[in-house]
Coordinates of C-alpha atoms and ligand atoms in Angstrom, one line a residue:
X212 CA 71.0 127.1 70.8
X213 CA 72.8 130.2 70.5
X214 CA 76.5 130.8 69.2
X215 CA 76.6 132.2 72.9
X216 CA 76.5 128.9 74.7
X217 CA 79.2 128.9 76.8
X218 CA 81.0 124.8 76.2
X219 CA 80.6 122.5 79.6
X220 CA 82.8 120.8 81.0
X221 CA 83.1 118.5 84.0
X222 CA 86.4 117.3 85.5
X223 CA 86.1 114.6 88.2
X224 CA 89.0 114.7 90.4
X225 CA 90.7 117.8 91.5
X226 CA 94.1 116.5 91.3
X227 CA 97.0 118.2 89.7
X228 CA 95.5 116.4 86.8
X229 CA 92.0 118.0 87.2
X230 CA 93.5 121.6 88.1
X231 CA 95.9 121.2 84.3
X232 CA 93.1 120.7 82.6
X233 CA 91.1 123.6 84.0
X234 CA 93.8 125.2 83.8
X235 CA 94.0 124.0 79.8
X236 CA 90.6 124.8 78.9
X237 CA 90.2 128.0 80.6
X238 CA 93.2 129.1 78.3
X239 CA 92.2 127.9 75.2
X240 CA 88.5 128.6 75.4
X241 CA 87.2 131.7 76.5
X242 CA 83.4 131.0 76.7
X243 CA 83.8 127.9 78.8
X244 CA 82.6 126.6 81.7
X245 CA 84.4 124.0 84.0
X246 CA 82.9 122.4 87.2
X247 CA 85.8 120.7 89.4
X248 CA 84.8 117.6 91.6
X249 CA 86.4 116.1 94.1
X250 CA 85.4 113.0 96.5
X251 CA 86.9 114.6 99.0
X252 CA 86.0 118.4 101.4
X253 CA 89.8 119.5 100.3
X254 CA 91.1 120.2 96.5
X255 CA 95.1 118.9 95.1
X256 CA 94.8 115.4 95.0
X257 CA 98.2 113.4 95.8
X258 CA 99.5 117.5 96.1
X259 CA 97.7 117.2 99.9
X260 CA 97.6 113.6 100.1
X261 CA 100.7 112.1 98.8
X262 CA 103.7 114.9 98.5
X263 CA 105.5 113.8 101.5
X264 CA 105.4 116.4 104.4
X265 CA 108.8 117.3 104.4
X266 CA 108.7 118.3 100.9
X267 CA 107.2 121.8 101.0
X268 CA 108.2 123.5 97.9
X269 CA 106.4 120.3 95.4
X270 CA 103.3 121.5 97.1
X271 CA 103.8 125.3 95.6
X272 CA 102.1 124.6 93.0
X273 CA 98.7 124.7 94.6
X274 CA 99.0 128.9 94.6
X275 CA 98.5 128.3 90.8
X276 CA 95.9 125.6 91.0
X277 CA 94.1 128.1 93.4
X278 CA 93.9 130.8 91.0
X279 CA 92.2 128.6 88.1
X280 CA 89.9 128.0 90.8
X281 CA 89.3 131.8 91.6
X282 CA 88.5 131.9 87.2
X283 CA 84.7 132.8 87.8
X284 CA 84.2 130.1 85.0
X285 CA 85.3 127.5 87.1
X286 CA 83.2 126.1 90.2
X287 CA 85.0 123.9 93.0
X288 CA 82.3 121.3 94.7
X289 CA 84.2 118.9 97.0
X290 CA 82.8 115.8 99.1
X291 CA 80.8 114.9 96.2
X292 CA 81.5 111.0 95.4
X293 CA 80.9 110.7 91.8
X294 CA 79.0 107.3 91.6
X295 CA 77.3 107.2 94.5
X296 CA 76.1 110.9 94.9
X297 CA 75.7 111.5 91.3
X298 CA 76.5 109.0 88.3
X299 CA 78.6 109.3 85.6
X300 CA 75.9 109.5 82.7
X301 CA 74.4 112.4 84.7
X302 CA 77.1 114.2 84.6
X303 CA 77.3 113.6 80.7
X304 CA 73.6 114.3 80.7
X305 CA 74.7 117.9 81.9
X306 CA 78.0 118.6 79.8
X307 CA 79.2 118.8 76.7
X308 CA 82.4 116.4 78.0
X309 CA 83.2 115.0 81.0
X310 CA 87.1 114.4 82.0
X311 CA 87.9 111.9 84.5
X312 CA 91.1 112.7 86.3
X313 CA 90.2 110.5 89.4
X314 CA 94.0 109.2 89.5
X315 CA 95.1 105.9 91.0
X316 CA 93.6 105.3 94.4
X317 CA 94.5 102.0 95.3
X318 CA 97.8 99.7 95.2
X319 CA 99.7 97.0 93.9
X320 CA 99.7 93.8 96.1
X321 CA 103.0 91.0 95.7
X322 CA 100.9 88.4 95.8
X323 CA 102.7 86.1 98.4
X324 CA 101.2 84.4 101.3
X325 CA 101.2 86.4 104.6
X326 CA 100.8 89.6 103.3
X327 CA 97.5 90.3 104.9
X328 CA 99.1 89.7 108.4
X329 CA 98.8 92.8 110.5
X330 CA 101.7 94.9 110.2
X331 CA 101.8 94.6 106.4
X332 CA 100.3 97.0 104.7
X333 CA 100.4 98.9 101.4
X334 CA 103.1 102.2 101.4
X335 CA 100.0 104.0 99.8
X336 CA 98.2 103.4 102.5
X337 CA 101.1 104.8 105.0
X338 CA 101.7 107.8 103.0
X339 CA 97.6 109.0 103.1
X340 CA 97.8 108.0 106.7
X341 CA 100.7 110.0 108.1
X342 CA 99.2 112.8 105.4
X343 CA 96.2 113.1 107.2
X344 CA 94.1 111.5 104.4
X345 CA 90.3 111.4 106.3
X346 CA 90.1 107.6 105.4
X347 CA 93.3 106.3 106.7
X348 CA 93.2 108.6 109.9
X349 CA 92.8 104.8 111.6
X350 CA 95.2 103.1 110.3
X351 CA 97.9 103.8 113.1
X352 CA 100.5 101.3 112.2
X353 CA 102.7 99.2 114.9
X354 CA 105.8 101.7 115.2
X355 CA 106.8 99.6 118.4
X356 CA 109.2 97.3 116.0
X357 CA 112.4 97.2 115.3
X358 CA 112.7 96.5 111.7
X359 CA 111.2 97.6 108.8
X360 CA 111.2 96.8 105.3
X361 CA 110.3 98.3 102.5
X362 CA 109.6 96.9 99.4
X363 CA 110.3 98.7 96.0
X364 CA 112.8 101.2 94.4
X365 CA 110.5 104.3 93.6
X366 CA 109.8 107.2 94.8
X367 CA 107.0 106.2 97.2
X368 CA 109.5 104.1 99.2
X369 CA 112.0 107.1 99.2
X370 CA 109.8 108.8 100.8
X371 CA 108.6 106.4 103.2
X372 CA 111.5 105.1 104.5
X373 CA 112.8 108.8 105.1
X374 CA 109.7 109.6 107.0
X375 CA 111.0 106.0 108.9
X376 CA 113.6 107.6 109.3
X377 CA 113.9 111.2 110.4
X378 CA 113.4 111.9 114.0
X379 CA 109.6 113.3 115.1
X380 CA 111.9 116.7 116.3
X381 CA 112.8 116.7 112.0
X382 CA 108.6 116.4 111.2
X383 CA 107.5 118.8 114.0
X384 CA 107.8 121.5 111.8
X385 CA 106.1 120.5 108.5
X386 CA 102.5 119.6 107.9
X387 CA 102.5 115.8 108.9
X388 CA 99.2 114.6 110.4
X389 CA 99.2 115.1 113.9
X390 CA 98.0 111.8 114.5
X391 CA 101.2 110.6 112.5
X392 CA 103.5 112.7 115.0
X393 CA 102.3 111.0 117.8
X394 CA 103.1 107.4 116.3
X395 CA 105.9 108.5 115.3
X396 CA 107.8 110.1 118.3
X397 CA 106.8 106.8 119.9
X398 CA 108.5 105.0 117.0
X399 CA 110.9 101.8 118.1
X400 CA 112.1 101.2 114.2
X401 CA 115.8 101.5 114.3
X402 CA 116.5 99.7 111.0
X403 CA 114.8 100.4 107.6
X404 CA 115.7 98.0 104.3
X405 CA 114.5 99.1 101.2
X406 CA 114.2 95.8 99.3
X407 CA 114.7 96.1 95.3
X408 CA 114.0 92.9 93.1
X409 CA 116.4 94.2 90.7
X410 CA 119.6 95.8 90.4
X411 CA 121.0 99.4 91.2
X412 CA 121.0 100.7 87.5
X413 CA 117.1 99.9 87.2
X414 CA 115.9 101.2 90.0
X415 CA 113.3 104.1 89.8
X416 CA 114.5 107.0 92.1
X417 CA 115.3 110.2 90.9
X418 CA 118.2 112.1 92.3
X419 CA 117.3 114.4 94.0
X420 CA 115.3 112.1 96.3
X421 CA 118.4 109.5 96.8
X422 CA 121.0 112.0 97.4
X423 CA 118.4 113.1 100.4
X424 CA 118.7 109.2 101.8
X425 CA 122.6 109.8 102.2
X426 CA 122.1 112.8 104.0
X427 CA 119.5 111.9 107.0
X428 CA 120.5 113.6 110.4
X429 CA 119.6 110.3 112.2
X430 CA 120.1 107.5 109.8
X431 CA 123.1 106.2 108.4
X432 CA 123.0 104.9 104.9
X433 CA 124.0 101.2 104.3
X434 CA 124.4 100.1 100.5
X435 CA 127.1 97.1 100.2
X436 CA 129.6 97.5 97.2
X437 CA 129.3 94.0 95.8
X438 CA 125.8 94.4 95.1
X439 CA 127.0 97.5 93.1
X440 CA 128.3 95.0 90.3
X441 CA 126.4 95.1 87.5
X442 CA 125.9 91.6 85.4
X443 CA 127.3 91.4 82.1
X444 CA 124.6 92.8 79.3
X445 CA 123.6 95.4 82.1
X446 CA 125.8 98.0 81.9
X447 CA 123.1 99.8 79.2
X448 CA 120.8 100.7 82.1
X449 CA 123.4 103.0 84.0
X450 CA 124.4 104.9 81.0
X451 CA 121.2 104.8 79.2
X452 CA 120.7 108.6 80.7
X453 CA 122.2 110.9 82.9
X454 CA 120.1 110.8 85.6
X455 CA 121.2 107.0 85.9
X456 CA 124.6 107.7 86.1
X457 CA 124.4 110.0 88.6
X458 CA 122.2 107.9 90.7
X459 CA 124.6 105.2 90.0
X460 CA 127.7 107.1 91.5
X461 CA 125.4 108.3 94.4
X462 CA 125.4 105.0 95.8
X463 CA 129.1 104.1 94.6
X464 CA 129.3 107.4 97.3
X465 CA 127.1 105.6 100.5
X466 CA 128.6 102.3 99.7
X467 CA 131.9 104.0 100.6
X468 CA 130.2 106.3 103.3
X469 CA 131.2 104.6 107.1
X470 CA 128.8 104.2 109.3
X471 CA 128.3 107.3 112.5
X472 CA 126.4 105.0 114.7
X473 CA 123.9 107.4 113.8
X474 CA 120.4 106.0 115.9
X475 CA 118.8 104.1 112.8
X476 CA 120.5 102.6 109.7
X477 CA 118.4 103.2 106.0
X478 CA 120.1 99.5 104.4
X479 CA 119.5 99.7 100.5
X480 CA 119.3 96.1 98.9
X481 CA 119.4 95.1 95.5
X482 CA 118.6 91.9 93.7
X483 CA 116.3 90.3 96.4
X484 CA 112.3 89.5 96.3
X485 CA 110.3 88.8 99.9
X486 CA 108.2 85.7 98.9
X487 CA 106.6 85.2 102.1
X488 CA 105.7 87.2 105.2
X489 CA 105.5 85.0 108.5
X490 CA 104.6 85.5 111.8
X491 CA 102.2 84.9 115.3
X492 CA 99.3 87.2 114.4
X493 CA 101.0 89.8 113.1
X494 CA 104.0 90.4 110.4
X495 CA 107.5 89.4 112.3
X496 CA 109.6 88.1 109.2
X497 CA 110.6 88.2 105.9
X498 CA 111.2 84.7 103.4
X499 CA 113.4 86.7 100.9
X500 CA 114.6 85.2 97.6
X501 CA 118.3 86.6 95.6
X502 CA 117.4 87.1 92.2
X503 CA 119.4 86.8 89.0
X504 CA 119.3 89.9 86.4
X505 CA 118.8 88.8 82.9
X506 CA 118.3 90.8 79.6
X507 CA 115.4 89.6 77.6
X508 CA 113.9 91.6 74.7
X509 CA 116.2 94.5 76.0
X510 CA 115.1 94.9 79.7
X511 CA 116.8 93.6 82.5
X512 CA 114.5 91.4 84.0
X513 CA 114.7 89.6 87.8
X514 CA 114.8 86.1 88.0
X515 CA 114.8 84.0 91.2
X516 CA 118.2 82.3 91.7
X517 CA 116.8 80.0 94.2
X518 CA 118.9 80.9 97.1
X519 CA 116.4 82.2 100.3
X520 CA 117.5 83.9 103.6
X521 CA 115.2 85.0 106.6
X522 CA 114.8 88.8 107.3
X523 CA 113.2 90.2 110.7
X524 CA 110.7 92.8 110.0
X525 CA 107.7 93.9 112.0
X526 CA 106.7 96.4 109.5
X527 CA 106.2 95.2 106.0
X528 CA 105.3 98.4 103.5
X529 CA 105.1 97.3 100.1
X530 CA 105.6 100.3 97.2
X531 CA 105.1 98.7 94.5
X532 CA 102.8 101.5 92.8
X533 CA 99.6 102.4 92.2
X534 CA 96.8 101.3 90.9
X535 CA 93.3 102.9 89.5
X536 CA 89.9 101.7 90.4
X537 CA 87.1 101.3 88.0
X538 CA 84.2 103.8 87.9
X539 CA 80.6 102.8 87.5
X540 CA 79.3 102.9 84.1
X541 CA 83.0 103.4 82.5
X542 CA 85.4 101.2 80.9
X543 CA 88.4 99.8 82.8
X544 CA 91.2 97.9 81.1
X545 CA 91.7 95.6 84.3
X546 CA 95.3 94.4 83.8
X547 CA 96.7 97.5 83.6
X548 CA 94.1 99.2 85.8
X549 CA 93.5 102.4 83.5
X550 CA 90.8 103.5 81.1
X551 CA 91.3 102.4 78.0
X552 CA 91.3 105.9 76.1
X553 CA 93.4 107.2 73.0
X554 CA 94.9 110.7 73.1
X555 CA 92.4 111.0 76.4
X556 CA 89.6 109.9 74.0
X557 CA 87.6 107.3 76.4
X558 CA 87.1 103.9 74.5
X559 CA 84.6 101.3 75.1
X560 CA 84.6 97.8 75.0
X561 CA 84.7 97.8 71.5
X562 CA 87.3 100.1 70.6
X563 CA 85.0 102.6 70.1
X564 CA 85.3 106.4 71.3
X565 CA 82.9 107.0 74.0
X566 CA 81.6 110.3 72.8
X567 CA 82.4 113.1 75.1
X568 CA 84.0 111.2 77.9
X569 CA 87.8 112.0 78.4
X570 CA 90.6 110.8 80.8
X571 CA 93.8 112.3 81.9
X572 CA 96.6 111.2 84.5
X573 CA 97.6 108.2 86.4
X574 CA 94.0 107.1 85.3
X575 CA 94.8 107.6 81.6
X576 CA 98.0 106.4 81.3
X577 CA 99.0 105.0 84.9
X578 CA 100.8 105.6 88.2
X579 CA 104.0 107.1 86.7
X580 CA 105.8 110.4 86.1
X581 CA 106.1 113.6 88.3
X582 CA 103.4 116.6 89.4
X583 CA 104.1 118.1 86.1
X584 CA 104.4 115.1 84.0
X585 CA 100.4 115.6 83.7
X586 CA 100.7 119.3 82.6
X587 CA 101.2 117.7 79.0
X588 CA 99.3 114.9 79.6
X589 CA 96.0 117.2 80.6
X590 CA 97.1 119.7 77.5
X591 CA 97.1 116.4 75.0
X592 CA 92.8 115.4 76.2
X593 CA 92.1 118.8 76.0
X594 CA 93.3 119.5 72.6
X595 CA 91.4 116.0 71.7
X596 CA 88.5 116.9 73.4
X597 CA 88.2 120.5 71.4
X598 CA 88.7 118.9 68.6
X599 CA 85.3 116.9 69.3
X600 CA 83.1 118.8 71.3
X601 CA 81.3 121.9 70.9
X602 CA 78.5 123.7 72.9
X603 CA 75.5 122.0 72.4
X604 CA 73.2 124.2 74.9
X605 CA 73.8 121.8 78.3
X606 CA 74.7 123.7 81.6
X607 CA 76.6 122.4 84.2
X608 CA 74.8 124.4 86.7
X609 CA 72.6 121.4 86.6
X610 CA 74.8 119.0 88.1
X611 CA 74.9 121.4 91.0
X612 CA 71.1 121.6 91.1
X613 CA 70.9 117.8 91.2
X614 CA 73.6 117.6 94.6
X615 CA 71.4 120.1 95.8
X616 CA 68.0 118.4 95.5
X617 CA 69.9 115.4 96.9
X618 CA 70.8 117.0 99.6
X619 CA 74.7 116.1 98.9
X620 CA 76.6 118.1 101.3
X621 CA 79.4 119.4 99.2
X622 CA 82.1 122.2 99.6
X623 CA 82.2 125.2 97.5
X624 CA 85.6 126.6 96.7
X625 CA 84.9 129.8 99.3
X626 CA 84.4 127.5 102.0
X627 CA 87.3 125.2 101.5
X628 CA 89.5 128.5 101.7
X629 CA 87.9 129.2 105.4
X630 CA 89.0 125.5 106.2
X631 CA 92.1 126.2 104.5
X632 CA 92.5 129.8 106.3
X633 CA 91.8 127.8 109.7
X634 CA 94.8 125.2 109.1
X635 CA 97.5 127.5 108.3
X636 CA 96.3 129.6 111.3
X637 CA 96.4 126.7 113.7
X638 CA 100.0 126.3 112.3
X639 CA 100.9 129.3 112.2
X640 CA 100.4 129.0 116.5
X641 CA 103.2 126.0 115.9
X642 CA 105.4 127.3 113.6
X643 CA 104.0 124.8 111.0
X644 CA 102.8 125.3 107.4
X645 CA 99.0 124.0 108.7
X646 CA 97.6 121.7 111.1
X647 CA 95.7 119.3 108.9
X648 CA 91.9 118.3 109.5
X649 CA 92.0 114.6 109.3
X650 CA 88.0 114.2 109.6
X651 CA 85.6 114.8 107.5
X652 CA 82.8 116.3 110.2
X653 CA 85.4 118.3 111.2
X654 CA 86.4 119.4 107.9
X655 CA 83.3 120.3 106.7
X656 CA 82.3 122.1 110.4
X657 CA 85.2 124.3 109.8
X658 CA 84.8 124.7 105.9
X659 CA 81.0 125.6 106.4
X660 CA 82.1 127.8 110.0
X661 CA 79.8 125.9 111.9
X662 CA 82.4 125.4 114.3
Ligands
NAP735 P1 107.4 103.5 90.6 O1 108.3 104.6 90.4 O2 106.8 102.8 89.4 O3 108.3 102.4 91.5 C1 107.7 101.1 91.7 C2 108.8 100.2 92.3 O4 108.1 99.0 92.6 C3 109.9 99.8 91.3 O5 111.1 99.8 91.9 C4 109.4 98.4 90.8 O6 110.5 97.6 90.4 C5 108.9 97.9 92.1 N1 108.0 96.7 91.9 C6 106.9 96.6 91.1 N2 106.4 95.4 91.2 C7 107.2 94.7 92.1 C8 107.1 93.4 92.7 N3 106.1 92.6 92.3 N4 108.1 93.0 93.5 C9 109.1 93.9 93.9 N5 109.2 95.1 93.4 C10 108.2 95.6 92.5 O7 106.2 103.8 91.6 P2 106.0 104.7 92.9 O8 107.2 104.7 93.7 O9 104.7 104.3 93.5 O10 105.8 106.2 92.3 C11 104.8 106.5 91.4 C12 105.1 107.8 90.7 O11 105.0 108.9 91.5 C13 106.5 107.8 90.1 O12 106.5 108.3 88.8 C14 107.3 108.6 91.1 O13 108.4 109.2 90.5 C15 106.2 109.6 91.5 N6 106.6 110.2 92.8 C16 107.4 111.3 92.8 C17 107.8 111.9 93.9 C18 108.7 113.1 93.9 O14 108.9 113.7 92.9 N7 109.4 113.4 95.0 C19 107.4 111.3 95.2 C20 106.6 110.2 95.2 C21 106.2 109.6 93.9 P3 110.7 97.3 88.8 O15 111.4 98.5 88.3 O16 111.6 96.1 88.9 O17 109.4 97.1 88.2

């Protein structure tokens, strides 16, 4: 082998994860070579599929993930499902390392009875639907109800319940799926409870996304002062930073703000569990339990107090997180649904490191954190991974060779920009950032200009 070998790399998952890391390597190693996968036709992850739709400027960030792609050392193959179109000791047969960034695909269940009833279903589930996700196009969920609940106090169920809530005339102009548009201006949900099984200091929010609850054009914000009182032992969690504090005083601010008879009502709850979902067929209502908050070993931790109250809701989204799925052939740490790695450094069953395999993200270290949380997370496997690995002669241009003797249909990064080109045009004609492709015939007709 020559001194000239270029080192290859293969990241699975094309996620802001995936696109750091690139992103990572192209920068520290000149004579590299990186080949981005992706299950699906489209690149960006959670940027495409889980950024709410009203939140244009967080998906920005893909004019940088664009331009790693346009590196001439990197190649972009989409629509490739790692485990059943190629395998996992393939691709190590082909690179020097492999990096899994494949993220968190599935969810957290409660774990009480009803919650399979139709009408229930998971907030990530929701989110990829109404972002056009290609396998949750179908999902079309029951809008035709009054109430809905959501479970949780992160993020995900910001966003969810503000999609809930904002009229369709408030979505028209962002990138929503149209399939979600059409539910939604049909949508008979005039009350949305976010359900928290602890108090308001621990939950998970960040500002800037609950100061946007208090300001929706159609929905007023309900938050009841008593349950602003914190328990005695407690008062650590509001001032332990100063985002905390300010999300504290936020809702001190909507429990103060009057109701406008504004067409739907956002109600935040603290302190209260559902432990069962009842109903004829379908989800209709809600066994909810109070908690207590207790400190134990320094967190504040729910516990039930035993009183229960019934509360209607036809739509039952739990956000409860994330969770990662194992991959074929690769360790999985099944409690915590990650791969069990150290520094990014894939371990097996025995502790061992798993030479040349590597992990970074919600995979590596789970479903938390912002876009740019994983910037230092992908940096940290990198630097562990060029620590290990050196060129040892292998080509990537063989896993593209093997798709292609398979007969894998995949999409090169030029042809996802003519499917990109052909959104942004069919929104342009609406005064929309893009008209998503929700299917993936259709996405690969217009990628591959068959159409
Ligand atoms: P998260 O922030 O971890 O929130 C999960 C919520 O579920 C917490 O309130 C948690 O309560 C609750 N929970 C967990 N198990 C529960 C149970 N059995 N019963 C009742 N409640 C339960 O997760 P996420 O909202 O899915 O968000 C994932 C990550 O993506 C976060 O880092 C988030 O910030 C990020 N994200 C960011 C944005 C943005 O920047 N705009 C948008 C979406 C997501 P406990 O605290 O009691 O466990």
């Amino acid at each position: 082998m020559s001194d000239s070998s270029p080192l290859s790399v293969v990241v699975v998952g094309a996620g802001p994860s995936g696109f750091f890391a690139a992103d990572a390597l192209l920068k520290a190693h000149e004579n590299v070579r990186v080949l981005l996968m992706d299950r699906l036709p489209t690149p960006y992850g959670l940027v495409r599929y889980g950024v709410a739709p009203d939140h244009p400027k967080i998906k920005s960030v893909t004019a940088a993930f664009e331009r790693t792609c346009q590196d001439p050392r990197v190649t972009f193959v989409g629509n490739v499902d790692v485990g059943r179109d190629i395998s996992v000791d393939e691709l190590r047969q082909h690179a020097d390392a492999v990096l899994l960034t494949v993220g968190a695909s599935s969810d957290r269940s409660l774990g009480i009875a009803g919650e399979e009833l139709k009408g229930s279903m998971s907030a990530t589930e929701f989110v990829a639907w109404y972002n056009g996700h290609p396998d949750y196009a179908d999902l079309t969920p029951d809008l035709s109800v009054e109430h809905a609940a959501v479970v949780g106090m992160g993020n995900v169920a910001v966003d969810v319940a503000r999609i809930l809530a904002k009229s369709v005339d408030e979505l028209r102009t962002t990138d929503i799926a149209d399939h979600a548009l059409e539910v939604l201006a049909e949508s008979q949900v005039r009350e949305i409870t976010m359900l928290g099984r602890r108090g308001p200091a621990q939950a998970k929010w960040t500002t800037k996304e609950l100061r946007e609850l208090g300001e929706l054009a159609h929905a007023d914000i309900d938050v009841l002062p008593e349950e602003l009182a914190l328990e005695p032992g407690t008062e650590v969690d509001v001032n332990a930073s100063p985002a905390a504090q300010k999300n504290y005083e936020l809702l001190q601010a909507f429990a103060a703000q009057p109701s406008s008879g504004k067409a739907r009502v956002l109600r935040i709850r603290f302190r209260v569990s559902p432990l069962e979902l009842t109903g004829d067929g379908r989800v209709e209502s809600m066994l909810v339990g109070r908690n207590r908050l207790l400190v134990e070993d320094g967190r504040t931790q729910a516990h039930d107090s035993g009183e229960r109250f019934e509360w209607p809701a036809g739509l039952v989204l739990r956000s409860v997180g994330y969770r990662g799925v194992p991959l074929e052939g690769v360790p999985f740490h099944e409690r915590r649904g990650v791969i069990p790695n150290e520094s990014g450094r894939v371990l097996s069953d025995d502790g061992k490191q798993e030479a040349g395999l590597y992990v970074a993200g919600w995979i590596k270290r789970g479903p938390s954190g912002v876009i740019g949380t994983n910037k230092a997370d992908a940096l940290e496997t990198v630097r562990a991974m060029l620590e290990d690995v050196s060129a040892a002669g292998k080509d990537v241009a063989g896993v593209v060779h093997l798709l292609n003797d398979r007969g894998v249909q995949y999409v090169d990064f030029d042809e996802w920009l003519t499917l990109d080109a052909a959104e942004q045009a069919a929104g342009e004609a609406e005064g929309r950032p893009r008209v998503k492709v929700t299917s993936r015939d259709a996405m690969l007709t217009t990628a591959k200009g068959r159409s």
